[in-house]
């Protein structure tokens, strides 16, 4: 049997509070990240992702204090990202209690960082996050929380990240982020065909069917969502029961 598909709430953190926007802008508060993380852990989430969404842009370090507090409150794996630029950042976050670390901007600027993390801590620790938009000339990767376009194509960069030792790819479609019309399933499917490491779908969840499609059409290994969980639109328990009924292997 294939590995169980994972449901992952994502908590975008800014100035110590969870926020959520649309297309990476128009942010509104969604609550305390530690309390939300604890609630999701108890509600049956498989993993959590905490992203300090302005750390790269403001050249700040992710707050380790929050990571330590989260680690004390939850009993499921969690990933931390935002402002991770060197091995010392990874070591600091893992020591604080994180299970995995997500790299995005720094990995594009210094791809050798992926190899360094994988060599030092193991590939399972290294999640390469990719924020991409389907522009007129195809899918391109963006830096600094979606503010700066690069010349890296989504699919080429994902393959390079895998070759350099990434353990997972967290792909966020900027076009779909917060719009709640479904994930970028065509792009997800292309990634799944070309990669052998797990792919986490991000951006677009609005109803339970969107998660089903991410798994059945996009062939994602995990589906990440934020606002539908934060604002009580979908419960994790109901979502998992629905997916199970649709024939998708999920942890109950």
Short mmCIF file of N, CA and C in Angstrom, two decimals, residues 41-151:
data_model
loop_
_atom_site.label_atom_id
_atom_site.label_comp_id
_atom_site.label_asym_id
_atom_site.label_seq_id
_atom_site.Cartn_x
_atom_site.Cartn_y
_atom_site.Cartn_z
N UNK A 41 -2.48 19.72 16.42
CA UNK A 41 -1.88 18.46 16.84
C UNK A 41 -2.93 17.56 17.47
N UNK A 42 -3.77 18.15 18.30
CA UNK A 42 -4.83 17.38 18.97
C UNK A 42 -5.95 17.00 18.00
N UNK A 43 -6.11 17.76 16.91
CA UNK A 43 -7.21 17.52 15.97
C UNK A 43 -6.89 16.47 14.91
N UNK A 44 -5.64 15.99 14.89
CA UNK A 44 -5.29 14.93 13.95
C UNK A 44 -4.44 15.33 12.77
N UNK A 45 -3.89 16.54 12.79
CA UNK A 45 -2.96 16.93 11.72
C UNK A 45 -1.77 15.98 11.73
N UNK A 46 -1.22 15.70 10.56
CA UNK A 46 -0.08 14.80 10.46
C UNK A 46 1.24 15.51 10.72
N UNK A 47 1.32 16.74 10.27
CA UNK A 47 2.50 17.56 10.48
C UNK A 47 2.05 19.01 10.51
N UNK A 48 2.97 19.90 10.85
CA UNK A 48 2.72 21.34 10.79
C UNK A 48 3.89 22.02 10.10
N UNK A 49 3.59 23.16 9.49
CA UNK A 49 4.64 24.00 8.93
C UNK A 49 4.47 25.41 9.50
N UNK A 50 5.55 25.95 10.02
CA UNK A 50 5.57 27.33 10.50
C UNK A 50 6.53 28.13 9.63
N UNK A 51 6.01 29.17 8.99
CA UNK A 51 6.84 30.00 8.11
C UNK A 51 6.84 31.44 8.60
N UNK A 52 8.04 31.94 8.90
CA UNK A 52 8.18 33.37 9.22
C UNK A 52 8.22 34.09 7.88
N UNK A 53 7.07 34.61 7.45
CA UNK A 53 6.90 35.00 6.05
C UNK A 53 7.61 36.27 5.67
N UNK A 54 8.09 37.05 6.64
CA UNK A 54 8.82 38.27 6.27
C UNK A 54 10.29 38.20 6.65
N UNK A 55 10.75 37.05 7.12
CA UNK A 55 12.13 36.94 7.59
C UNK A 55 13.13 37.20 6.48
N UNK A 56 12.90 36.62 5.29
CA UNK A 56 13.85 36.82 4.19
C UNK A 56 13.83 38.26 3.72
N UNK A 57 12.65 38.81 3.59
CA UNK A 57 12.51 40.18 3.08
C UNK A 57 13.15 41.18 4.04
N UNK A 58 12.95 40.99 5.31
CA UNK A 58 13.48 41.93 6.30
C UNK A 58 14.84 41.50 6.83
N UNK A 59 15.37 40.41 6.26
CA UNK A 59 16.68 39.89 6.63
C UNK A 59 16.78 39.65 8.14
N UNK A 60 15.72 39.03 8.66
CA UNK A 60 15.69 38.68 10.07
C UNK A 60 15.84 37.18 10.24
N UNK A 61 16.13 36.77 11.42
CA UNK A 61 16.19 35.35 11.75
C UNK A 61 14.84 34.90 12.29
N UNK A 62 14.50 33.66 11.97
CA UNK A 62 13.26 33.10 12.51
C UNK A 62 13.35 33.04 14.04
N UNK A 63 12.28 33.37 14.69
CA UNK A 63 12.29 33.39 16.15
C UNK A 63 12.40 31.97 16.70
N UNK A 64 13.51 31.70 17.39
CA UNK A 64 13.68 30.37 17.95
C UNK A 64 12.81 30.18 19.19
N UNK A 65 12.46 31.25 19.86
CA UNK A 65 11.64 31.14 21.06
C UNK A 65 10.30 30.50 20.76
N UNK A 66 9.69 30.90 19.64
CA UNK A 66 8.40 30.33 19.26
C UNK A 66 8.56 28.83 18.95
N UNK A 67 9.66 28.48 18.29
CA UNK A 67 9.90 27.08 17.95
C UNK A 67 10.01 26.24 19.22
N UNK A 68 10.72 26.75 20.20
CA UNK A 68 10.86 26.04 21.47
C UNK A 68 9.51 25.85 22.15
N UNK A 69 8.68 26.88 22.13
CA UNK A 69 7.36 26.81 22.73
C UNK A 69 6.48 25.80 21.99
N UNK A 70 6.55 25.80 20.66
CA UNK A 70 5.77 24.85 19.87
C UNK A 70 6.19 23.41 20.19
N UNK A 71 7.51 23.19 20.24
CA UNK A 71 8.02 21.83 20.49
C UNK A 71 7.54 21.27 21.82
N UNK A 72 7.33 22.14 22.79
CA UNK A 72 6.86 21.69 24.11
C UNK A 72 5.37 21.34 24.11
N UNK A 73 4.63 21.86 23.12
CA UNK A 73 3.18 21.74 23.14
C UNK A 73 2.62 20.69 22.19
N UNK A 74 3.39 20.27 21.18
CA UNK A 74 2.83 19.35 20.19
C UNK A 74 3.63 18.06 20.12
N UNK A 75 3.00 17.02 19.59
CA UNK A 75 3.65 15.71 19.51
C UNK A 75 3.66 15.17 18.09
N UNK A 76 3.60 16.06 17.11
CA UNK A 76 3.71 15.67 15.70
C UNK A 76 4.88 16.42 15.08
N UNK A 77 5.44 15.92 13.97
CA UNK A 77 6.57 16.61 13.35
C UNK A 77 6.19 18.01 12.86
N UNK A 78 7.14 18.93 12.94
CA UNK A 78 6.87 20.25 12.35
C UNK A 78 8.12 20.82 11.69
N UNK A 79 7.85 21.58 10.65
CA UNK A 79 8.89 22.22 9.83
C UNK A 79 8.87 23.71 10.09
N UNK A 80 10.04 24.31 10.10
CA UNK A 80 10.16 25.75 10.31
C UNK A 80 10.95 26.35 9.15
N UNK A 81 10.47 27.49 8.64
CA UNK A 81 11.18 28.17 7.56
C UNK A 81 11.08 29.68 7.69
N UNK A 82 11.88 30.37 6.90
CA UNK A 82 11.89 31.82 6.91
C UNK A 82 13.22 32.33 7.41
N UNK A 83 14.00 32.97 6.55
CA UNK A 83 15.26 33.54 6.99
C UNK A 83 16.35 32.53 7.29
N UNK A 84 16.22 31.31 6.76
CA UNK A 84 17.26 30.28 6.95
C UNK A 84 18.29 30.47 5.85
N UNK A 85 19.46 30.94 6.23
CA UNK A 85 20.48 31.31 5.24
C UNK A 85 21.76 30.51 5.32
N UNK A 86 21.97 29.80 6.42
CA UNK A 86 23.23 29.08 6.61
C UNK A 86 23.02 27.91 7.57
N UNK A 87 24.04 27.06 7.65
CA UNK A 87 23.94 25.87 8.50
C UNK A 87 23.67 26.23 9.96
N UNK A 88 24.23 27.34 10.41
CA UNK A 88 24.02 27.75 11.80
C UNK A 88 22.55 27.99 12.09
N UNK A 89 21.81 28.52 11.11
CA UNK A 89 20.37 28.73 11.29
C UNK A 89 19.65 27.40 11.43
N UNK A 90 20.02 26.44 10.60
CA UNK A 90 19.41 25.11 10.65
C UNK A 90 19.67 24.47 12.00
N UNK A 91 20.92 24.52 12.43
CA UNK A 91 21.29 23.92 13.70
C UNK A 91 20.51 24.55 14.86
N UNK A 92 20.37 25.86 14.83
CA UNK A 92 19.66 26.59 15.88
C UNK A 92 18.19 26.14 15.95
N UNK A 93 17.55 26.01 14.79
CA UNK A 93 16.14 25.65 14.75
C UNK A 93 15.92 24.19 15.16
N UNK A 94 16.80 23.30 14.72
CA UNK A 94 16.69 21.90 15.12
C UNK A 94 16.92 21.75 16.62
N UNK A 95 17.88 22.48 17.14
CA UNK A 95 18.16 22.43 18.57
C UNK A 95 16.97 22.95 19.38
N UNK A 96 16.26 23.92 18.80
CA UNK A 96 15.08 24.49 19.48
C UNK A 96 13.89 23.53 19.46
N UNK A 97 13.95 22.51 18.59
CA UNK A 97 12.89 21.50 18.60
C UNK A 97 12.25 21.19 17.26
N UNK A 98 12.61 21.92 16.20
CA UNK A 98 12.03 21.64 14.89
C UNK A 98 12.50 20.28 14.37
N UNK A 99 11.64 19.61 13.59
CA UNK A 99 12.02 18.33 12.99
C UNK A 99 12.64 18.51 11.61
N UNK A 100 12.16 19.53 10.89
CA UNK A 100 12.67 19.80 9.55
C UNK A 100 12.81 21.32 9.39
N UNK A 101 13.61 21.70 8.42
CA UNK A 101 13.80 23.13 8.13
C UNK A 101 13.54 23.36 6.66
N UNK A 102 12.80 24.41 6.38
CA UNK A 102 12.45 24.79 5.01
C UNK A 102 13.35 25.92 4.53
N UNK A 103 13.92 25.73 3.34
CA UNK A 103 14.75 26.78 2.73
C UNK A 103 14.14 27.16 1.39
N UNK A 104 14.19 28.45 1.06
CA UNK A 104 13.58 28.94 -0.17
C UNK A 104 14.54 29.90 -0.86
N UNK A 105 14.51 31.16 -0.45
CA UNK A 105 15.34 32.18 -1.09
C UNK A 105 16.82 31.83 -1.03
N UNK A 106 17.29 31.41 0.14
CA UNK A 106 18.72 31.12 0.30
C UNK A 106 19.15 29.96 -0.58
N UNK A 107 18.26 28.98 -0.78
CA UNK A 107 18.61 27.82 -1.60
C UNK A 107 18.79 28.21 -3.06
N UNK A 108 17.95 29.14 -3.53
CA UNK A 108 18.09 29.59 -4.92
C UNK A 108 19.37 30.40 -5.09
N UNK A 109 19.67 31.25 -4.11
CA UNK A 109 20.88 32.08 -4.20
C UNK A 109 22.14 31.25 -4.02
N UNK A 110 22.06 30.26 -3.14
CA UNK A 110 23.24 29.44 -2.81
C UNK A 110 22.82 27.96 -2.78
N UNK A 111 22.67 27.36 -3.97
CA UNK A 111 22.16 25.99 -4.03
C UNK A 111 22.99 24.99 -3.23
N UNK A 112 24.26 25.30 -3.02
CA UNK A 112 25.09 24.38 -2.24
C UNK A 112 24.60 24.23 -0.80
N UNK A 113 23.78 25.17 -0.34
CA UNK A 113 23.22 25.07 1.01
C UNK A 113 22.40 23.79 1.17
N UNK A 114 21.69 23.39 0.11
CA UNK A 114 20.90 22.15 0.16
C UNK A 114 21.82 20.97 0.44
N UNK A 115 22.93 20.91 -0.28
CA UNK A 115 23.88 19.81 -0.09
C UNK A 115 24.47 19.84 1.31
N UNK A 116 24.76 21.03 1.81
CA UNK A 116 25.34 21.16 3.14
C UNK A 116 24.38 20.65 4.21
N UNK A 117 23.11 21.04 4.08
CA UNK A 117 22.11 20.59 5.06
C UNK A 117 21.95 19.07 5.00
N UNK A 118 21.82 18.54 3.78
CA UNK A 118 21.62 17.10 3.62
C UNK A 118 22.81 16.31 4.15
N UNK A 119 24.00 16.81 3.92
CA UNK A 119 25.21 16.12 4.37
C UNK A 119 25.34 16.16 5.88
N UNK A 120 25.05 17.32 6.45
CA UNK A 120 25.24 17.51 7.90
C UNK A 120 24.12 16.88 8.73
N UNK A 121 22.88 17.04 8.28
CA UNK A 121 21.74 16.63 9.10
C UNK A 121 20.89 15.53 8.49
N UNK A 122 21.09 15.22 7.20
CA UNK A 122 20.29 14.22 6.51
C UNK A 122 19.24 14.87 5.61
N UNK A 123 18.96 14.24 4.49
CA UNK A 123 18.01 14.80 3.53
C UNK A 123 16.63 14.99 4.14
N UNK A 124 16.26 14.13 5.11
CA UNK A 124 14.92 14.20 5.68
C UNK A 124 14.68 15.53 6.40
N UNK A 125 15.74 16.23 6.75
CA UNK A 125 15.61 17.51 7.45
C UNK A 125 15.38 18.67 6.46
N UNK A 126 15.79 18.49 5.21
CA UNK A 126 15.82 19.59 4.24
C UNK A 126 14.57 19.61 3.35
N UNK A 127 13.69 20.57 3.61
CA UNK A 127 12.53 20.81 2.77
C UNK A 127 12.82 22.04 1.92
N UNK A 128 12.81 21.87 0.61
CA UNK A 128 13.01 23.02 -0.27
C UNK A 128 11.64 23.57 -0.67
N UNK A 129 11.36 24.79 -0.21
CA UNK A 129 10.10 25.45 -0.54
C UNK A 129 10.27 26.24 -1.83
N UNK A 130 9.30 26.13 -2.71
CA UNK A 130 9.33 26.84 -3.98
C UNK A 130 8.04 27.63 -4.14
N UNK A 131 8.16 28.95 -4.20
CA UNK A 131 7.03 29.81 -4.52
C UNK A 131 7.12 30.12 -6.01
N UNK A 132 6.11 29.73 -6.77
CA UNK A 132 6.18 29.90 -8.22
C UNK A 132 4.87 30.46 -8.76
N UNK A 133 4.99 31.16 -9.89
CA UNK A 133 3.83 31.75 -10.56
C UNK A 133 3.88 31.33 -12.03
N UNK A 134 2.71 31.06 -12.59
CA UNK A 134 2.62 30.68 -13.99
C UNK A 134 2.53 31.95 -14.83
N UNK A 135 3.68 32.49 -15.19
CA UNK A 135 3.74 33.73 -15.96
C UNK A 135 3.50 33.45 -17.44
N UNK A 136 3.49 34.50 -18.23
CA UNK A 136 3.24 34.34 -19.67
C UNK A 136 4.27 33.43 -20.33
N UNK A 137 5.48 33.39 -19.78
CA UNK A 137 6.53 32.55 -20.34
C UNK A 137 6.78 31.30 -19.51
N UNK A 138 5.77 30.88 -18.74
CA UNK A 138 5.87 29.63 -18.01
C UNK A 138 6.05 29.83 -16.51
N UNK A 139 6.17 28.70 -15.80
CA UNK A 139 6.30 28.73 -14.35
C UNK A 139 7.68 29.22 -13.93
N UNK A 140 7.69 30.28 -13.13
CA UNK A 140 8.96 30.82 -12.62
C UNK A 140 8.93 30.90 -11.11
N UNK A 141 10.12 30.72 -10.52
CA UNK A 141 10.27 30.78 -9.07
C UNK A 141 10.45 32.24 -8.63
N UNK A 142 9.94 32.53 -7.44
CA UNK A 142 10.02 33.87 -6.87
C UNK A 142 10.70 33.83 -5.50
N UNK A 143 11.34 34.94 -5.16
CA UNK A 143 12.03 35.09 -3.89
C UNK A 143 11.33 36.12 -3.00
N UNK A 144 11.83 36.18 -1.76
CA UNK A 144 11.41 37.21 -0.81
C UNK A 144 9.89 37.29 -0.67
N UNK A 145 9.30 36.13 -0.37
CA UNK A 145 7.86 36.11 -0.16
C UNK A 145 7.06 36.51 -1.38
N UNK A 146 7.57 36.15 -2.57
CA UNK A 146 6.85 36.42 -3.80
C UNK A 146 7.09 37.79 -4.39
N UNK A 147 8.06 38.51 -3.86
CA UNK A 147 8.30 39.88 -4.31
C UNK A 147 9.27 39.98 -5.49
N UNK A 148 10.09 38.98 -5.69
CA UNK A 148 11.18 39.09 -6.67
C UNK A 148 11.22 37.86 -7.57
N UNK A 149 11.01 38.06 -8.86
CA UNK A 149 11.06 36.95 -9.82
C UNK A 149 12.51 36.55 -10.10
N UNK A 150 12.70 35.25 -10.29
CA UNK A 150 14.01 34.74 -10.69
C UNK A 150 13.91 34.15 -12.09
N UNK A 151 15.03 33.78 -12.65
CA UNK A 151 15.03 33.12 -13.95
C UNK A 151 14.98 31.60 -13.81
#
